[in-house]
Amino acid sequence: MWDFFQTVRHRHSIRRYQTDMPVEPEKLHAILETAVTAPSAGDLQSYRIICVKQPALREELAQAAYGQQFIAEAPVCLVFCSDPERAATAYGDRGRTLFSIQDATIVAAYAQLAVVAAGLGSTWVGRFDELAVAQRLGLEGALRPLALLCIGYPAELPESSHRRRLDEVVTYR
Ligand SMILES: Cc1cc2nc3c(=O)[nH]c(=O)nc-3n(C[C@H](O)[C@H](O)[C@H](O)COP(=O)(O)O)c2cc1C
C-alpha cells in the first residue's frame, strides 16, 4: 500500500489502456465516494459527474475531443461539469463564474488521485468541443463540461514528465 506522497508521485497520464479489463464497479464506487469528499464552496458541491461506460458514447466523446482515441479505449470516462446556477444561489456572480468551476475542478483532481490509489490509470482531457460534449451527453440546464477523466487499467508505464523548478513557480513573501 502506497502512502499519500507515493500515490501522488505515481500518477502519470495514461494514454494506452487494457481494453479487455473493465473497471470493477466497487473500485469505481470507491473512486467516486473519495472524490466527493473534496471541499466545495459553501459545501454546495456545485458540480455534476457523468459516468460514461457505453462504448458508442465514449467513441462520440473521443470525436468531440478532436479524435483523442484513448478516450474510446478507456472503459470509463468521467465527465466533470460545473453547475453554475447552483453556486449562484448562494454566491451570485462569483459563484456562477468562479466557485462552480473550482468545485468541479477540485472534485476531478481528487478523483484522479483516487484512481491511482485504486491501482488504475487516467488522463485528464481538457481539449474538447464543449458544445459537442454537452449535446452528446444531453446535459441539462447550464451544466458546463470542464474535464474528461478517462479511467482504466494502464497498458503503458510512462516516464515522469518534466516540472518547472519550485523557485520558478513559488514566491515567498
Ligand atoms: C487542464 C488540463 C487539460 C489537459 N488536456 C489534455 C488533453 O486534452 N489531452 C491529453 O492527452 N492530455 C491532457 N492533459 C494532461 C497533460 O498533458 C498532463 O497532465 C501533463 O502533460 C503532465 O503529464 P503527467 O500528467 O503525466 O504528469 C491535460 C491536463 C490538464 C490539467
Tab-separated table of C-alpha atoms and ligand atoms in Angstrom:
chain	number	residue	atom	x	y	z
A	1	MET	CA	0.000	0.000	0.000
A	2	TRP	CA	1.440	3.388	-1.022
A	3	ASP	CA	1.306	6.325	1.323
A	4	PHE	CA	-0.251	9.558	0.074
A	5	PHE	CA	3.017	11.049	-1.223
A	6	GLN	CA	3.899	7.906	-3.181
A	7	THR	CA	0.399	7.810	-4.642
A	8	VAL	CA	0.731	11.379	-5.877
A	9	ARG	CA	4.149	10.649	-7.393
A	10	HIS	CA	2.860	7.539	-9.153
A	11	ARG	CA	0.227	9.485	-11.083
A	12	HIS	CA	1.119	9.859	-14.736
A	13	SER	CA	-1.175	10.499	-17.669
A	14	ILE	CA	-2.085	7.174	-19.241
A	15	ARG	CA	-2.991	7.174	-22.924
A	16	ARG	CA	-2.972	3.418	-23.578
A	17	TYR	CA	-5.413	1.124	-21.773
A	18	GLN	CA	-6.020	-2.593	-21.451
A	19	THR	CA	-9.250	-2.709	-23.414
A	20	ASP	CA	-10.231	-6.183	-22.146
A	21	MET	CA	-10.087	-5.165	-18.468
A	22	PRO	CA	-13.159	-3.320	-17.228
A	23	VAL	CA	-13.102	-1.145	-14.118
A	24	GLU	CA	-14.687	-3.097	-11.262
A	25	PRO	CA	-17.917	-1.405	-10.054
A	26	GLU	CA	-16.687	-1.386	-6.436
A	27	LYS	CA	-13.482	0.417	-7.449
A	28	LEU	CA	-15.441	2.958	-9.457
A	29	HIS	CA	-17.740	3.481	-6.485
A	30	ALA	CA	-14.765	3.950	-4.121
A	31	ILE	CA	-13.221	6.490	-6.527
A	32	LEU	CA	-16.456	8.482	-6.702
A	33	GLU	CA	-17.034	8.299	-2.919
A	34	THR	CA	-13.495	9.591	-2.352
A	35	ALA	CA	-13.832	12.324	-4.981
A	36	VAL	CA	-16.921	13.836	-3.392
A	37	THR	CA	-15.081	14.306	-0.094
A	38	ALA	CA	-13.400	17.270	-1.839
A	39	PRO	CA	-14.105	20.703	-0.381
A	40	SER	CA	-16.641	22.888	-2.170
A	41	ALA	CA	-17.836	26.453	-1.772
A	42	GLY	CA	-20.462	26.544	0.975
A	43	ASP	CA	-20.457	22.728	0.866
A	44	LEU	CA	-22.837	23.072	-2.095
A	45	GLN	CA	-20.946	20.676	-4.399
A	46	SER	CA	-21.807	22.776	-7.452
A	47	TYR	CA	-20.921	20.108	-9.976
A	48	ARG	CA	-22.274	17.029	-11.707
A	49	ILE	CA	-20.272	13.968	-12.640
A	50	ILE	CA	-21.431	11.988	-15.671
A	51	CYS	CA	-20.054	8.454	-15.681
A	52	VAL	CA	-19.838	7.212	-19.285
A	53	LYS	CA	-19.358	3.493	-19.886
A	54	GLN	CA	-21.270	2.899	-23.134
A	55	PRO	CA	-18.710	2.237	-25.914
A	56	ALA	CA	-20.667	4.192	-28.550
A	57	LEU	CA	-20.861	7.232	-26.289
A	58	ARG	CA	-17.142	7.010	-25.432
A	59	GLU	CA	-16.424	6.977	-29.155
A	60	GLU	CA	-18.534	10.120	-29.554
A	61	LEU	CA	-16.607	11.781	-26.723
A	62	ALA	CA	-13.338	10.876	-28.466
A	63	GLN	CA	-14.644	12.580	-31.622
A	64	ALA	CA	-15.735	15.626	-29.617
A	65	ALA	CA	-12.166	15.700	-28.248
A	66	TYR	CA	-10.740	16.043	-31.764
A	67	GLY	CA	-10.020	12.350	-32.214
A	68	GLN	CA	-8.148	11.637	-28.953
A	69	GLN	CA	-8.834	7.947	-29.415
A	70	PHE	CA	-7.670	6.768	-25.989
A	71	ILE	CA	-10.934	8.219	-24.648
A	72	ALA	CA	-12.798	5.467	-26.513
A	73	GLU	CA	-10.259	2.824	-25.413
A	74	ALA	CA	-10.554	3.502	-21.677
A	75	PRO	CA	-13.546	1.586	-20.268
A	76	VAL	CA	-14.809	4.551	-18.218
A	77	CYS	CA	-14.898	8.265	-18.865
A	78	LEU	CA	-15.933	10.594	-16.063
A	79	VAL	CA	-17.166	13.950	-17.291
A	80	PHE	CA	-16.885	16.679	-14.664
A	81	CYS	CA	-19.349	19.508	-15.168
A	82	SER	CA	-19.743	22.729	-13.249
A	83	ASP	CA	-23.228	23.681	-12.066
A	84	PRO	CA	-23.025	27.490	-12.175
A	85	GLU	CA	-26.627	28.149	-11.194
A	86	ARG	CA	-26.319	26.044	-8.043
A	87	ALA	CA	-23.324	28.099	-6.881
A	88	ALA	CA	-25.081	31.325	-7.916
A	89	THR	CA	-27.932	30.677	-5.470
A	90	ALA	CA	-25.550	31.393	-2.587
A	91	TYR	CA	-22.786	33.456	-4.150
A	92	GLY	CA	-24.250	35.272	-7.162
A	93	ASP	CA	-21.830	36.011	-9.983
A	94	ARG	CA	-18.729	34.882	-8.078
A	95	GLY	CA	-20.385	31.504	-7.554
A	96	ARG	CA	-21.506	31.328	-11.187
A	97	THR	CA	-18.204	32.272	-12.798
A	98	LEU	CA	-15.622	31.009	-10.296
A	99	PHE	CA	-16.747	28.749	-7.442
A	100	SER	CA	-18.638	26.275	-9.628
A	101	ILE	CA	-15.526	25.880	-11.794
A	102	GLN	CA	-13.314	25.442	-8.746
A	103	ASP	CA	-15.725	22.918	-7.176
A	104	ALA	CA	-15.808	20.791	-10.337
A	105	THR	CA	-12.037	21.011	-10.805
A	106	ILE	CA	-11.209	20.034	-7.223
A	107	VAL	CA	-13.537	17.030	-7.290
A	108	ALA	CA	-11.911	15.897	-10.549
A	109	ALA	CA	-8.425	16.244	-9.031
A	110	TYR	CA	-9.466	14.147	-6.023
A	111	ALA	CA	-10.888	11.531	-8.410
A	112	GLN	CA	-7.635	11.433	-10.382
A	113	LEU	CA	-5.620	10.619	-7.256
A	114	ALA	CA	-8.186	8.079	-6.023
A	115	VAL	CA	-7.770	6.350	-9.403
A	116	VAL	CA	-4.055	5.807	-8.671
A	117	ALA	CA	-4.781	4.542	-5.165
A	118	ALA	CA	-7.197	2.022	-6.726
A	119	GLY	CA	-4.401	0.678	-8.973
A	120	LEU	CA	-5.797	2.251	-12.150
A	121	GLY	CA	-4.630	4.964	-14.522
A	122	SER	CA	-6.218	8.045	-16.044
A	123	THR	CA	-5.741	11.068	-18.243
A	124	TRP	CA	-7.308	14.430	-17.680
A	125	VAL	CA	-8.627	15.721	-21.011
A	126	GLY	CA	-9.434	19.382	-21.431
A	127	ARG	CA	-9.129	19.798	-25.198
A	128	PHE	CA	-12.646	19.140	-26.451
A	129	ASP	CA	-15.584	20.910	-28.057
A	130	GLU	CA	-17.747	21.836	-25.062
A	131	LEU	CA	-20.939	22.187	-27.065
A	132	ALA	CA	-20.466	18.812	-28.750
A	133	VAL	CA	-19.870	17.094	-25.387
A	134	ALA	CA	-22.877	18.830	-23.809
A	135	GLN	CA	-25.103	17.808	-26.728
A	136	ARG	CA	-23.936	14.205	-26.864
A	137	LEU	CA	-24.479	13.767	-23.132
A	138	GLY	CA	-27.786	15.649	-23.197
A	139	LEU	CA	-26.604	17.911	-20.375
A	140	GLU	CA	-29.450	19.765	-18.767
A	141	GLY	CA	-29.606	23.453	-17.883
A	142	ALA	CA	-26.385	25.356	-17.521
A	143	LEU	CA	-24.177	22.357	-16.737
A	144	ARG	CA	-20.787	23.007	-18.346
A	145	PRO	CA	-18.391	20.129	-19.085
A	146	LEU	CA	-14.928	21.139	-17.834
A	147	ALA	CA	-12.848	17.989	-17.811
A	148	LEU	CA	-12.991	14.414	-19.038
A	149	LEU	CA	-11.179	11.800	-16.959
A	150	CYS	CA	-10.566	8.535	-18.821
A	151	ILE	CA	-10.040	5.649	-16.447
A	152	GLY	CA	-8.808	2.105	-16.950
A	153	TYR	CA	-6.005	-0.367	-16.396
A	154	PRO	CA	-2.812	1.051	-17.926
A	155	ALA	CA	-1.193	-0.622	-20.917
A	156	GLU	CA	1.884	1.621	-20.615
A	157	LEU	CA	4.229	2.886	-17.900
A	158	PRO	CA	5.089	6.482	-18.795
A	159	GLU	CA	8.245	8.227	-17.568
A	160	SER	CA	7.789	11.079	-15.116
A	161	SER	CA	7.201	14.289	-17.024
A	162	HIS	CA	9.198	17.477	-16.531
A	163	ARG	CA	8.226	20.026	-13.910
A	164	ARG	CA	9.398	23.616	-13.568
A	165	ARG	CA	11.706	24.220	-10.634
A	166	LEU	CA	9.983	25.271	-7.416
A	167	ASP	CA	11.692	28.682	-7.443
A	168	GLU	CA	10.063	29.366	-10.828
A	169	VAL	CA	6.555	28.707	-9.559
A	170	VAL	CA	6.698	29.600	-5.857
A	171	THR	CA	7.206	33.074	-4.439
A	172	TYR	CA	7.868	33.591	-0.753
A	173	ARG	CA	6.947	36.888	0.848
B	1	LIG	C1	-6.396	21.310	-17.745
B	1	LIG	C2	-5.720	20.112	-18.387
B	1	LIG	C3	-6.034	19.794	-19.694
B	1	LIG	C4	-5.443	18.663	-20.290
B	1	LIG	N1	-5.862	18.280	-21.535
B	1	LIG	C5	-5.330	17.179	-22.091
B	1	LIG	C6	-5.815	16.704	-23.344
B	1	LIG	O1	-6.741	17.254	-23.935
B	1	LIG	N2	-5.226	15.593	-23.872
B	1	LIG	C7	-4.221	14.924	-23.231
B	1	LIG	O2	-3.739	13.913	-23.781
B	1	LIG	N3	-3.752	15.341	-22.029
B	1	LIG	C8	-4.290	16.432	-21.441
B	1	LIG	N4	-3.872	16.825	-20.194
B	1	LIG	C9	-2.822	16.066	-19.490
B	1	LIG	C10	-1.484	16.807	-19.505
B	1	LIG	O3	-0.957	16.780	-20.815
B	1	LIG	C11	-0.527	16.146	-18.491
B	1	LIG	O4	-1.096	16.192	-17.211
B	1	LIG	C12	0.823	16.848	-18.460
B	1	LIG	O5	1.492	16.705	-19.700
B	1	LIG	C13	1.748	16.309	-17.355
B	1	LIG	O6	1.939	14.907	-17.511
B	1	LIG	P1	1.515	13.903	-16.342
B	1	LIG	O7	0.012	14.013	-16.162
B	1	LIG	O8	1.923	12.536	-16.832
B	1	LIG	O9	2.235	14.308	-15.090
B	1	LIG	C14	-4.478	17.912	-19.573
B	1	LIG	C15	-4.179	18.255	-18.243
B	1	LIG	C16	-4.821	19.311	-17.648
B	1	LIG	C17	-4.554	19.613	-16.179
